PDB file of C-alpha atoms in Angstrom:
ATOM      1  CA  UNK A  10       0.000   0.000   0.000  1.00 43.00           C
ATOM      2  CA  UNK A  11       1.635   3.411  -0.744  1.00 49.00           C
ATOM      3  CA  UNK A  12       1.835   6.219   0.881  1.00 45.00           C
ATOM      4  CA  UNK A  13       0.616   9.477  -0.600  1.00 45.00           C
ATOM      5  CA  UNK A  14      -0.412  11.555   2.387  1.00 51.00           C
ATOM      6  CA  UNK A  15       2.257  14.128   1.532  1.00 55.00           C
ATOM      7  CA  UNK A  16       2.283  18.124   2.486  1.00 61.00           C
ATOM      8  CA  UNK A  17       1.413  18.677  -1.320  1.00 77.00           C
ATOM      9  CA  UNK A  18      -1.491  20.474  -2.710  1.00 88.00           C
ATOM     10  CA  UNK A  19      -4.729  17.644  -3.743  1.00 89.00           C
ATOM     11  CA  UNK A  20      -4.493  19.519  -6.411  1.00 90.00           C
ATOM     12  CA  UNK A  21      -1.355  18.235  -7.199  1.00 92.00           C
ATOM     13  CA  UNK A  22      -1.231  14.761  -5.567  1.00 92.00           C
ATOM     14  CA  UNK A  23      -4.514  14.487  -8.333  1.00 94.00           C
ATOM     15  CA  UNK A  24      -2.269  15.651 -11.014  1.00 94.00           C
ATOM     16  CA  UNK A  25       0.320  13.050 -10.166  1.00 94.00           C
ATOM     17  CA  UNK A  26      -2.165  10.392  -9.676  1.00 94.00           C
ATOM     18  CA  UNK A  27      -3.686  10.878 -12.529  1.00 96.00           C
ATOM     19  CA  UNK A  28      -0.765  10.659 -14.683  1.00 96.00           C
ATOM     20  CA  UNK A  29       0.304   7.321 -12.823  1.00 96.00           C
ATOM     21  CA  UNK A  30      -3.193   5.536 -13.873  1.00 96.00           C
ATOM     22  CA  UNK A  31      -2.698   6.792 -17.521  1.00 97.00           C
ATOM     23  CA  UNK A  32       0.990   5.601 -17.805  1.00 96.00           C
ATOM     24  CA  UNK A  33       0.178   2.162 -16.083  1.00 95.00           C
ATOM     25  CA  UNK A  34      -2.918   1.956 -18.595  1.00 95.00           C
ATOM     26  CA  UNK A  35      -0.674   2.058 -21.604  1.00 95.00           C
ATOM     27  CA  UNK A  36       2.423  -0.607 -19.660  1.00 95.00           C
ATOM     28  CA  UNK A  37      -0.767  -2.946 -18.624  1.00 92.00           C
ATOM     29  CA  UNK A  38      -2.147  -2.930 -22.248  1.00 89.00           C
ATOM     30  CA  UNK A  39       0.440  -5.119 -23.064  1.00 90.00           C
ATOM     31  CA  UNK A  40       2.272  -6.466 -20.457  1.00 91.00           C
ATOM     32  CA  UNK A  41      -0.379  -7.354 -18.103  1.00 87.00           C
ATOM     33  CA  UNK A  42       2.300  -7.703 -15.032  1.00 89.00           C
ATOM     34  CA  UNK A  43       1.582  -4.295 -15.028  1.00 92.00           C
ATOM     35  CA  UNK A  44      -1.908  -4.719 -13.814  1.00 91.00           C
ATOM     36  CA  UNK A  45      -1.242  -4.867  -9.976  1.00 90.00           C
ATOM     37  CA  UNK A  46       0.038  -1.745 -10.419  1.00 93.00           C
ATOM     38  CA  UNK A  47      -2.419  -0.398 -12.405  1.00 95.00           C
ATOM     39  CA  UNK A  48      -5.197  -1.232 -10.023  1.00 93.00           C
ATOM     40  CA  UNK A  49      -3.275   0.380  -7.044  1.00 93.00           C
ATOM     41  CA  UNK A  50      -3.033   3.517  -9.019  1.00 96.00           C
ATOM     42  CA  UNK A  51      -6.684   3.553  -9.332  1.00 96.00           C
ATOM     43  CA  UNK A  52      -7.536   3.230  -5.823  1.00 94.00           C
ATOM     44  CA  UNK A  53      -5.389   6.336  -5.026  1.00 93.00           C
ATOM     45  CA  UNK A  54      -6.832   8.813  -7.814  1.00 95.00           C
ATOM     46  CA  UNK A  55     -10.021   7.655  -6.769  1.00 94.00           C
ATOM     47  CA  UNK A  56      -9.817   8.206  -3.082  1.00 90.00           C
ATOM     48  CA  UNK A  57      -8.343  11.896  -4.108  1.00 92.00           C
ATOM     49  CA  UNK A  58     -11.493  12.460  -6.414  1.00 92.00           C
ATOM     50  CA  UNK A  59     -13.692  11.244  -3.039  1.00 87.00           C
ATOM     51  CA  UNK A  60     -12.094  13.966  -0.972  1.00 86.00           C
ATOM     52  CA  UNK A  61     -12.527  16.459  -3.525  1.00 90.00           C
ATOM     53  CA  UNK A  62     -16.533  15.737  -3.468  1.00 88.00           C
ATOM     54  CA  UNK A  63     -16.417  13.710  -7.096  1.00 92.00           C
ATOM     55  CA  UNK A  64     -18.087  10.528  -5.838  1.00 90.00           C
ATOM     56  CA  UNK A  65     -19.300   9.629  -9.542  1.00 93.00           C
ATOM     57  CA  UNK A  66     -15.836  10.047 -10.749  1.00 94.00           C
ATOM     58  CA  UNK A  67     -14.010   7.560  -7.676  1.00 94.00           C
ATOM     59  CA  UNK A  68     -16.878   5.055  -7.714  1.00 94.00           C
ATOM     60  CA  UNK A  69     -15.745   4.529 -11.567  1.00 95.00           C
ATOM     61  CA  UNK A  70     -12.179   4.766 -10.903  1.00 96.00           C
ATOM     62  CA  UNK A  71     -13.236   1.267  -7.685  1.00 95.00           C
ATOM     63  CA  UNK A  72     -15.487  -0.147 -10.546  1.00 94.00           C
ATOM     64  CA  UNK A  73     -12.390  -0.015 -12.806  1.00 95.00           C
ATOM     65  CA  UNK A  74      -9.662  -1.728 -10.750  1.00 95.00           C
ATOM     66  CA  UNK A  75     -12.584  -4.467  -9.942  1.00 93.00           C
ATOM     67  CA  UNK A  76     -12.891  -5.266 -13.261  1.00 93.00           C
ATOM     68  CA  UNK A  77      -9.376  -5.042 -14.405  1.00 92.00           C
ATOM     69  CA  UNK A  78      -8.823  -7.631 -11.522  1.00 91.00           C
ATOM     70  CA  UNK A  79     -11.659 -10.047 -12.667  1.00 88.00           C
ATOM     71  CA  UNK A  80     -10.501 -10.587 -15.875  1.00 84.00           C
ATOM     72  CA  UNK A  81      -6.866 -10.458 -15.355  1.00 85.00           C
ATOM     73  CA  UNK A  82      -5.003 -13.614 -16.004  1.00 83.00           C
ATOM     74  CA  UNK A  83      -2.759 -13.790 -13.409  1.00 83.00           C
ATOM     75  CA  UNK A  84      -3.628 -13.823  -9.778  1.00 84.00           C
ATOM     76  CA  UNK A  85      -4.479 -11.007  -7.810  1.00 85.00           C
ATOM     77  CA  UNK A  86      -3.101 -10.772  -4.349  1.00 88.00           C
ATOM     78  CA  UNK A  87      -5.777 -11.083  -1.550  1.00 88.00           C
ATOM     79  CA  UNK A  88      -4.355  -7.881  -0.151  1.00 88.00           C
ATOM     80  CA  UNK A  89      -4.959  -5.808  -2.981  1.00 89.00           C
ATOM     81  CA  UNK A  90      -8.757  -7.034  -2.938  1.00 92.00           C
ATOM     82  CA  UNK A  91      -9.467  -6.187   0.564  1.00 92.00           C
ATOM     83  CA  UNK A  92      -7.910  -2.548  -0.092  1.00 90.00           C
ATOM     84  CA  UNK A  93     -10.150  -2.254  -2.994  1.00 92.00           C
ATOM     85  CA  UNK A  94     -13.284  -3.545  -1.449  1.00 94.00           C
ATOM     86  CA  UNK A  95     -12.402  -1.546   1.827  1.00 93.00           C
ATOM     87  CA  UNK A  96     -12.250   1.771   0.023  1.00 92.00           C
ATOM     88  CA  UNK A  97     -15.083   1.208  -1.740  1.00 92.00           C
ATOM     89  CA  UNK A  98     -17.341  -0.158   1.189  1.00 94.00           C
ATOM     90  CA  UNK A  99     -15.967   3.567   3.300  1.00 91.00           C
ATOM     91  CA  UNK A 100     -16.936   5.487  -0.166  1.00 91.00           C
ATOM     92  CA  UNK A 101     -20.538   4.085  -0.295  1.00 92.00           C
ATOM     93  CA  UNK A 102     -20.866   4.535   3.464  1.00 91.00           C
ATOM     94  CA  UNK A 103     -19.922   8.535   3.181  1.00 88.00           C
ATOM     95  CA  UNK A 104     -22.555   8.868   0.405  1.00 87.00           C
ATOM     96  CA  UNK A 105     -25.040   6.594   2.852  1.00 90.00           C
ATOM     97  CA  UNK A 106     -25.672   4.298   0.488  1.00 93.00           C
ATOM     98  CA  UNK A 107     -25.769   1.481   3.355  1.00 94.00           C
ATOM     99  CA  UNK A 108     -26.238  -1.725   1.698  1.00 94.00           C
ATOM    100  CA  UNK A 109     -23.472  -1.549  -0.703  1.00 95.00           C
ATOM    101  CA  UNK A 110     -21.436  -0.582   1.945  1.00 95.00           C
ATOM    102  CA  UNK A 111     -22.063  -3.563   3.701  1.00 96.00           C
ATOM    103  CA  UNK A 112     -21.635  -5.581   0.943  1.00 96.00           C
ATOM    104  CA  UNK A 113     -17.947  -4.822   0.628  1.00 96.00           C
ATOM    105  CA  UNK A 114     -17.029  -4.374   4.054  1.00 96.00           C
ATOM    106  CA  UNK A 115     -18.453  -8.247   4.504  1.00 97.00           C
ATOM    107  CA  UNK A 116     -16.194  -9.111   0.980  1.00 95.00           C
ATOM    108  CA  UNK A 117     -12.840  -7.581   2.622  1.00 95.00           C
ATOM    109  CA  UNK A 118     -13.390  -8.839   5.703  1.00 95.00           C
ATOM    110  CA  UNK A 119     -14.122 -12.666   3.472  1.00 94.00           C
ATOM    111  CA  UNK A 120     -10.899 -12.069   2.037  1.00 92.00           C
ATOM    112  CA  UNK A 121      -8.805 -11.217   4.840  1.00 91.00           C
ATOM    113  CA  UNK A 122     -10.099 -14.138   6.604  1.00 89.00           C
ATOM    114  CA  UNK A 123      -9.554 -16.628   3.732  1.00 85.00           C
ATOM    115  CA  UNK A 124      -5.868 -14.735   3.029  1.00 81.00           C
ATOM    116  CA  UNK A 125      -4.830 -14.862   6.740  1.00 80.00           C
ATOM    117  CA  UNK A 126      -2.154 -12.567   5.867  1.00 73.00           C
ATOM    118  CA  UNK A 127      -3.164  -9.543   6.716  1.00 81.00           C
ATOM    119  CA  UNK A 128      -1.957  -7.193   9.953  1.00 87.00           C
ATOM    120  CA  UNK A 129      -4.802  -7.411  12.449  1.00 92.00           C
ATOM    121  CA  UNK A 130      -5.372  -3.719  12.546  1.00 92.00           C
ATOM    122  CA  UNK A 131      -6.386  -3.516   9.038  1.00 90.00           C
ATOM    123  CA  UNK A 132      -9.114  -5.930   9.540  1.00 94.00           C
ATOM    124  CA  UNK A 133      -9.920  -4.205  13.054  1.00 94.00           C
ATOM    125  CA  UNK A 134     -10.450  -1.126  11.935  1.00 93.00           C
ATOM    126  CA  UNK A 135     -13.254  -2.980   8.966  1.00 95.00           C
ATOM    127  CA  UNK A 136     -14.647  -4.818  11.985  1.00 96.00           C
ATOM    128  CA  UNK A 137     -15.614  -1.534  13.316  1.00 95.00           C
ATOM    129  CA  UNK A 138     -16.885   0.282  10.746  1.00 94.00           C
ATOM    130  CA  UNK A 139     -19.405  -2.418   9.635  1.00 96.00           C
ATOM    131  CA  UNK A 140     -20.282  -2.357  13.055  1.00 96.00           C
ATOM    132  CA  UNK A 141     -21.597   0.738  12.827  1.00 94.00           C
ATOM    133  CA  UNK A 142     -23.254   0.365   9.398  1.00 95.00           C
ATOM    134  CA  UNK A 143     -24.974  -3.084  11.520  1.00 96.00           C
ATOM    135  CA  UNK A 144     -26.249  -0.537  14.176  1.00 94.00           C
ATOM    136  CA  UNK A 145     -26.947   1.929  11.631  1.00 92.00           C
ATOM    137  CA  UNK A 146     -29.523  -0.613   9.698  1.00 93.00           C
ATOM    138  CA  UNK A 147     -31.118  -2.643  12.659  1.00 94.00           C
ATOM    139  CA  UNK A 148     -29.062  -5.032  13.398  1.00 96.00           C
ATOM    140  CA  UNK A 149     -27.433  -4.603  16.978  1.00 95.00           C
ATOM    141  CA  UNK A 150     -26.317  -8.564  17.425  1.00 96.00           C
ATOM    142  CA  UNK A 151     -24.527  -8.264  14.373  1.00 97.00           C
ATOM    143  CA  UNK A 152     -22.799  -4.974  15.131  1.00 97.00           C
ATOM    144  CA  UNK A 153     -22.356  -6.440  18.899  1.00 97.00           C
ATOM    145  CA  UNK A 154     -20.489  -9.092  17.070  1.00 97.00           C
ATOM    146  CA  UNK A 155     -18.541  -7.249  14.954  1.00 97.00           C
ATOM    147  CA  UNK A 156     -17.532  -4.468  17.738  1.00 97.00           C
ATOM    148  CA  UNK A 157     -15.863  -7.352  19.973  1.00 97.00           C
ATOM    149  CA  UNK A 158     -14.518  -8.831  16.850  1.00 96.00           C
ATOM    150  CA  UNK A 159     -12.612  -5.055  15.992  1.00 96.00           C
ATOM    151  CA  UNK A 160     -11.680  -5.459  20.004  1.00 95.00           C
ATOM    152  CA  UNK A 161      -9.438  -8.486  19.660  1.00 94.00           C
ATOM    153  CA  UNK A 162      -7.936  -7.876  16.469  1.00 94.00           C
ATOM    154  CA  UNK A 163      -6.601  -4.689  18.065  1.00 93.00           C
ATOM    155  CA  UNK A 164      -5.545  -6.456  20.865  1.00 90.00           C
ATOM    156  CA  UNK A 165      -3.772  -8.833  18.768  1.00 90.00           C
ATOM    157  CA  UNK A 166      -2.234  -6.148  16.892  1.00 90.00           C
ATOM    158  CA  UNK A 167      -1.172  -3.451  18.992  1.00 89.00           C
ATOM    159  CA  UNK A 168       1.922  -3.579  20.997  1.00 78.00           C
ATOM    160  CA  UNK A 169       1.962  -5.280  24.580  1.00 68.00           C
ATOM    161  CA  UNK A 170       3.237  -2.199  25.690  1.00 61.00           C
ATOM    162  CA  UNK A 171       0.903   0.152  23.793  1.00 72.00           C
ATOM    163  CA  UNK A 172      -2.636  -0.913  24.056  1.00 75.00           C
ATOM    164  CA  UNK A 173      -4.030   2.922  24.477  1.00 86.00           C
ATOM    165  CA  UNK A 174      -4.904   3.616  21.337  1.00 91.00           C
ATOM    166  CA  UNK A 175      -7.198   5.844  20.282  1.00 93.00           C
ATOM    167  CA  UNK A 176      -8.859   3.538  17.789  1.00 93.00           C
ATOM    168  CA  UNK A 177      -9.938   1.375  20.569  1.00 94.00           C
ATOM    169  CA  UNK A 178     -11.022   4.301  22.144  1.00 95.00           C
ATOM    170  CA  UNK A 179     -13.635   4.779  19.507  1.00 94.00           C
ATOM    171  CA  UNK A 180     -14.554   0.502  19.832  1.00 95.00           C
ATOM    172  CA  UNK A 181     -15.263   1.047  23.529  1.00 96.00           C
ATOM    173  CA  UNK A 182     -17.114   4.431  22.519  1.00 95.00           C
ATOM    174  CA  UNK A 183     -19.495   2.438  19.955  1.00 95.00           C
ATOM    175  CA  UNK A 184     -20.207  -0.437  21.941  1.00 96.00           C
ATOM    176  CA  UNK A 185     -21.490   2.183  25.058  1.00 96.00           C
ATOM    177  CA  UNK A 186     -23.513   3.880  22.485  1.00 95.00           C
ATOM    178  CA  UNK A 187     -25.022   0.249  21.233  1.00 96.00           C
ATOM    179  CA  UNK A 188     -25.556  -0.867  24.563  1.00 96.00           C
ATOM    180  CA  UNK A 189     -27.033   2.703  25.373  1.00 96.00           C
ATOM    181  CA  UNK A 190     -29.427   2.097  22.369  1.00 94.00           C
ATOM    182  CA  UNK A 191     -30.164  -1.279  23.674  1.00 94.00           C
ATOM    183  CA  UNK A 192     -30.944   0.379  27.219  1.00 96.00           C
ATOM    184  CA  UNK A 193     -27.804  -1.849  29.051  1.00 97.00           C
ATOM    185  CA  UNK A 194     -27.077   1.083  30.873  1.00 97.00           C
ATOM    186  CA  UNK A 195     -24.776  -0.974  33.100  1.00 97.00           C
ATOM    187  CA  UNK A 196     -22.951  -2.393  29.944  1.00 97.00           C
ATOM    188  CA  UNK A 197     -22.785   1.221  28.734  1.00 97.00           C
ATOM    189  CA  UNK A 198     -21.279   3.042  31.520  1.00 97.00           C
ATOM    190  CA  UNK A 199     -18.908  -0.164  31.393  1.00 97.00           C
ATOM    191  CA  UNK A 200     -17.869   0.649  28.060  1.00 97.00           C
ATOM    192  CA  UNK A 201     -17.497   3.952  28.036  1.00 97.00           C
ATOM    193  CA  UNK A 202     -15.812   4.246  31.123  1.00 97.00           C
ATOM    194  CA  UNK A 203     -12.587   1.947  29.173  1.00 96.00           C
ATOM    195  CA  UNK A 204     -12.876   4.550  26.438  1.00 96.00           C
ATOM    196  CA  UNK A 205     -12.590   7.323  28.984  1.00 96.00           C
ATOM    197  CA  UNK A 206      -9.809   6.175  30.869  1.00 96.00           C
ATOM    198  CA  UNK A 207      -7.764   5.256  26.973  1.00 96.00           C
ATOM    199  CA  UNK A 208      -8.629   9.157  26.243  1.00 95.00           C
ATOM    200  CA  UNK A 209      -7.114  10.303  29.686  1.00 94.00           C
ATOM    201  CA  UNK A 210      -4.399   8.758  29.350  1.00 94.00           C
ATOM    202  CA  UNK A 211      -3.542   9.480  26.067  1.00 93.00           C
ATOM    203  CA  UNK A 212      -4.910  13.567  26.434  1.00 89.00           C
ATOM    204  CA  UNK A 213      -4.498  14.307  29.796  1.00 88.00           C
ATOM    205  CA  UNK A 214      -7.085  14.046  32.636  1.00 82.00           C
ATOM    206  CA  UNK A 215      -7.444  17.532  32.125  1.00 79.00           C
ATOM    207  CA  UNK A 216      -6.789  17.988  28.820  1.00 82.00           C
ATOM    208  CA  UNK A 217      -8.900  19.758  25.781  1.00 79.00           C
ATOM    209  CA  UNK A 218      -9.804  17.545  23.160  1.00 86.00           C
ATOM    210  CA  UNK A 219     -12.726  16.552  21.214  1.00 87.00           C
ATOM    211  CA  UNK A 220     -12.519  12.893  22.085  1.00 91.00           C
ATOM    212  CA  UNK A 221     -12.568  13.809  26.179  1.00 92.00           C
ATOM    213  CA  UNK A 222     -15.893  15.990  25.283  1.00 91.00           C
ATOM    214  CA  UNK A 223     -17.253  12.465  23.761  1.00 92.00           C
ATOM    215  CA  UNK A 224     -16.854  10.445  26.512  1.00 94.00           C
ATOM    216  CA  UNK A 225     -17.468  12.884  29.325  1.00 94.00           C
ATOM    217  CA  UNK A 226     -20.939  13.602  27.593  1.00 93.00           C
ATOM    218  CA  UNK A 227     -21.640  10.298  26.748  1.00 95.00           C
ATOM    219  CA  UNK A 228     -20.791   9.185  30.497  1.00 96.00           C
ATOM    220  CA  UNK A 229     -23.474  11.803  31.509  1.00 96.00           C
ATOM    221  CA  UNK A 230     -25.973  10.415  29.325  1.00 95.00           C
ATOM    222  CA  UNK A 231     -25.694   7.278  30.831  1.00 97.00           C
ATOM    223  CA  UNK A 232     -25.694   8.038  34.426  1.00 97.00           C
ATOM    224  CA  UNK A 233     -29.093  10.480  34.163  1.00 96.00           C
ATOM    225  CA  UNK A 234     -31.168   7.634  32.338  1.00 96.00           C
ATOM    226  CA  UNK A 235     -29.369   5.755  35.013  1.00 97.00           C
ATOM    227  CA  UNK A 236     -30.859   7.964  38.074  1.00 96.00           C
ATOM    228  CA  UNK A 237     -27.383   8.882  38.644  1.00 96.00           C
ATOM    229  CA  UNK A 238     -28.086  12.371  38.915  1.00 96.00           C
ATOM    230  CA  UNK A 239     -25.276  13.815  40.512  1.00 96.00           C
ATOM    231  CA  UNK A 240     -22.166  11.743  38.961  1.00 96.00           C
ATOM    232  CA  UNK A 241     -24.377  12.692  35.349  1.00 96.00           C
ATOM    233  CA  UNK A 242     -24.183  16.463  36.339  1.00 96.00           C
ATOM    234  CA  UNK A 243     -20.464  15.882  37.161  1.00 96.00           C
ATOM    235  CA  UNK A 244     -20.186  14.706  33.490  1.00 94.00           C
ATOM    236  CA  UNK A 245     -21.716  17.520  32.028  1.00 92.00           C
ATOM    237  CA  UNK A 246     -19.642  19.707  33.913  1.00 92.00           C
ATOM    238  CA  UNK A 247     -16.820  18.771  32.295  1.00 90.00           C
ATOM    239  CA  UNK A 248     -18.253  19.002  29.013  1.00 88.00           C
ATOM    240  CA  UNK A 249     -19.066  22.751  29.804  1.00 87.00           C
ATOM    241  CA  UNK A 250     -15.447  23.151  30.522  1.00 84.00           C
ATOM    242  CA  UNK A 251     -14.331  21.853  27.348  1.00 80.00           C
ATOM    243  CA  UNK A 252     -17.173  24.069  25.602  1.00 71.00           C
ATOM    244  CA  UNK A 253     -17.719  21.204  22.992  1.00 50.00           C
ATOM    245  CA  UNK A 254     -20.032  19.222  23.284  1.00 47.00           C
ATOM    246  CA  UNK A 255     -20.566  15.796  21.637  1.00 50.00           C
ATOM    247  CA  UNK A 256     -23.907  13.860  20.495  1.00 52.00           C
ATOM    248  CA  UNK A 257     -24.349  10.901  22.742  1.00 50.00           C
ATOM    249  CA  UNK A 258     -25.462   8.816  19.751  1.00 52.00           C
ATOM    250  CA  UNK A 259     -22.184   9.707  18.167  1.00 55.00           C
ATOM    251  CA  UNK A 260     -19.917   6.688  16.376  1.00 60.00           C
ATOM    252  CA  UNK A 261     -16.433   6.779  15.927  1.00 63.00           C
ATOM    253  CA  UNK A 262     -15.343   5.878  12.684  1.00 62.00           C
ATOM    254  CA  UNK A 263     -12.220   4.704  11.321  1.00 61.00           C
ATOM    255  CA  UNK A 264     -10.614   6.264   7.537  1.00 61.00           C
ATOM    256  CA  UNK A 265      -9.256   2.552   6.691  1.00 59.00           C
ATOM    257  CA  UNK A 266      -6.079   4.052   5.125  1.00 55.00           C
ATOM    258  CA  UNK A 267      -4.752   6.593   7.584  1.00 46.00           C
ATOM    259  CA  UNK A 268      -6.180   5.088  10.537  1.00 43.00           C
ATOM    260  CA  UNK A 269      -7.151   8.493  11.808  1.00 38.00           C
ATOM    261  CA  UNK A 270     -10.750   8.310  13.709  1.00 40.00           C
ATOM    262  CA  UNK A 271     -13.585  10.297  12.449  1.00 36.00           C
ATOM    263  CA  UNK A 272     -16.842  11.186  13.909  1.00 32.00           C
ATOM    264  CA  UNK A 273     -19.990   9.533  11.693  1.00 30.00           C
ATOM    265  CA  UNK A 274     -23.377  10.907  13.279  1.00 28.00           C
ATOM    266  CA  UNK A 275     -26.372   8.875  12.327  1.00 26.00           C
TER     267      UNK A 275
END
């Protein structure tokens, strides 16, 4: 998987992009080793042309490098088919188109399963996200599922040493806002409170960040439909301090290329 996220202009990383998919067009014509290649360029100029706001143009660009790998001739690495059905399944869920989403988050997570060679955080971070498209669309056992499932792959991937992360963070976030939904106001709190304590530790116990606002607010949620009226008005205290406060139906999503945690209302 490259690397693109430069300091450069889209503008230009487009421009650059662009001309990689149009030279490996031409090599892959006729040497169809080229084709791997070719399909990887595709994915990037399409994610740029997402970003930009040109869904139409990046859902051709995925429909492309599908198709050049069904009818290609020599075998396409499992990797390469999870990134391509991973990127697709996070560009139909930012357009909301749920069921297609679904559709290829279940076919990359299929593939990694039946490759077994992928790092554990990749498929994590897919494990979540269809979570949330489970929740999403009615279907809490299934997200339930999925949730625990994004929990041990982290756990199998992350360093002994380094298990706050802020991508479990957002796991034990979503599974106190499913449990929440569910009215498990115990299993809530539960959750939440491990996603608290990750964010402390990673922003301060006093620190200012976005995350901290989540988790404070969703903590005070909890505790009022809990009768906890005073440890709820604690909660909301905090939030007040931070002056930003968060939805507590709010998801944490995961971009499945940077790894960088974004907020997905429903």
């Amino acid at each position: 998987m490259r690397n693109t996220e430069t300091d450069l202009p889209i503008e230009k990383q487009i421009t650059g992009a662009s001309r990689d998919v149009d030279r490996l067009r031409r090599l892959s014509y006729s040497d169809h080793r080229f084709l791997p290649d070719l399909v990887d360029a595709l994915c990037e100029l399409a994610k740029f042309r997402s970003r930009i706001g040109e869904p139409g143009r990046s859902e051709r660009l995925y429909s492309e490098a599908l198709v050049h790998c069904k009818e290609s001739d020599i075998e396409v690495a499992p990797e390469l088919l999870f990134r391509i059905h991973s990127l697709m399944a996070c560009h139909f869920d930012n357009s909301e188109r749920n069921e297609k989403a679904v559709e290829h988050y279940e076919e990359s997570l299929r593939l990694a399963e039946e490759a077994n060679l992928l790092e554990p955080i990749q498929v994590a971070v897919v494990h979540n996200n269809l979570a949330m498209l489970y929740k999403r669309t009615s279907r809490p056992e299934a997200a339930e599922k999925s949730y625990l499932s994004a929990l041990n792959k982290f756990q199998k991937g992350l360093d002994r040493n380094n298990k706050d992360d802020a991508r479990v963070a957002s796991v034990y976030n979503n599974l106190g806002v499913l449990y929440y939904s569910k009215h498990d106001f115990d299993r809530a709190c539960e959750f939440h409170s491990e996603a608290l304590t990750i964010r402390q530790k990673l922003f301060g116990e006093n620190g200012h960040h976005y995350d901290l606002g989540q988790s404070y607010n969703n903590l005070a949620a909890v505790h009022k439909a809990m009768g906890n009226y005073e440890m709820a008005a604690d909660y909301f205290s905090k939030v007040e301090k931070l002056g930003d406060i968060a939805d507590p139906t709010v998801q944490s999503g995961i971009d499945p290329e940077s790894g960088v945690g974004e907020v997905v209302t429903e």
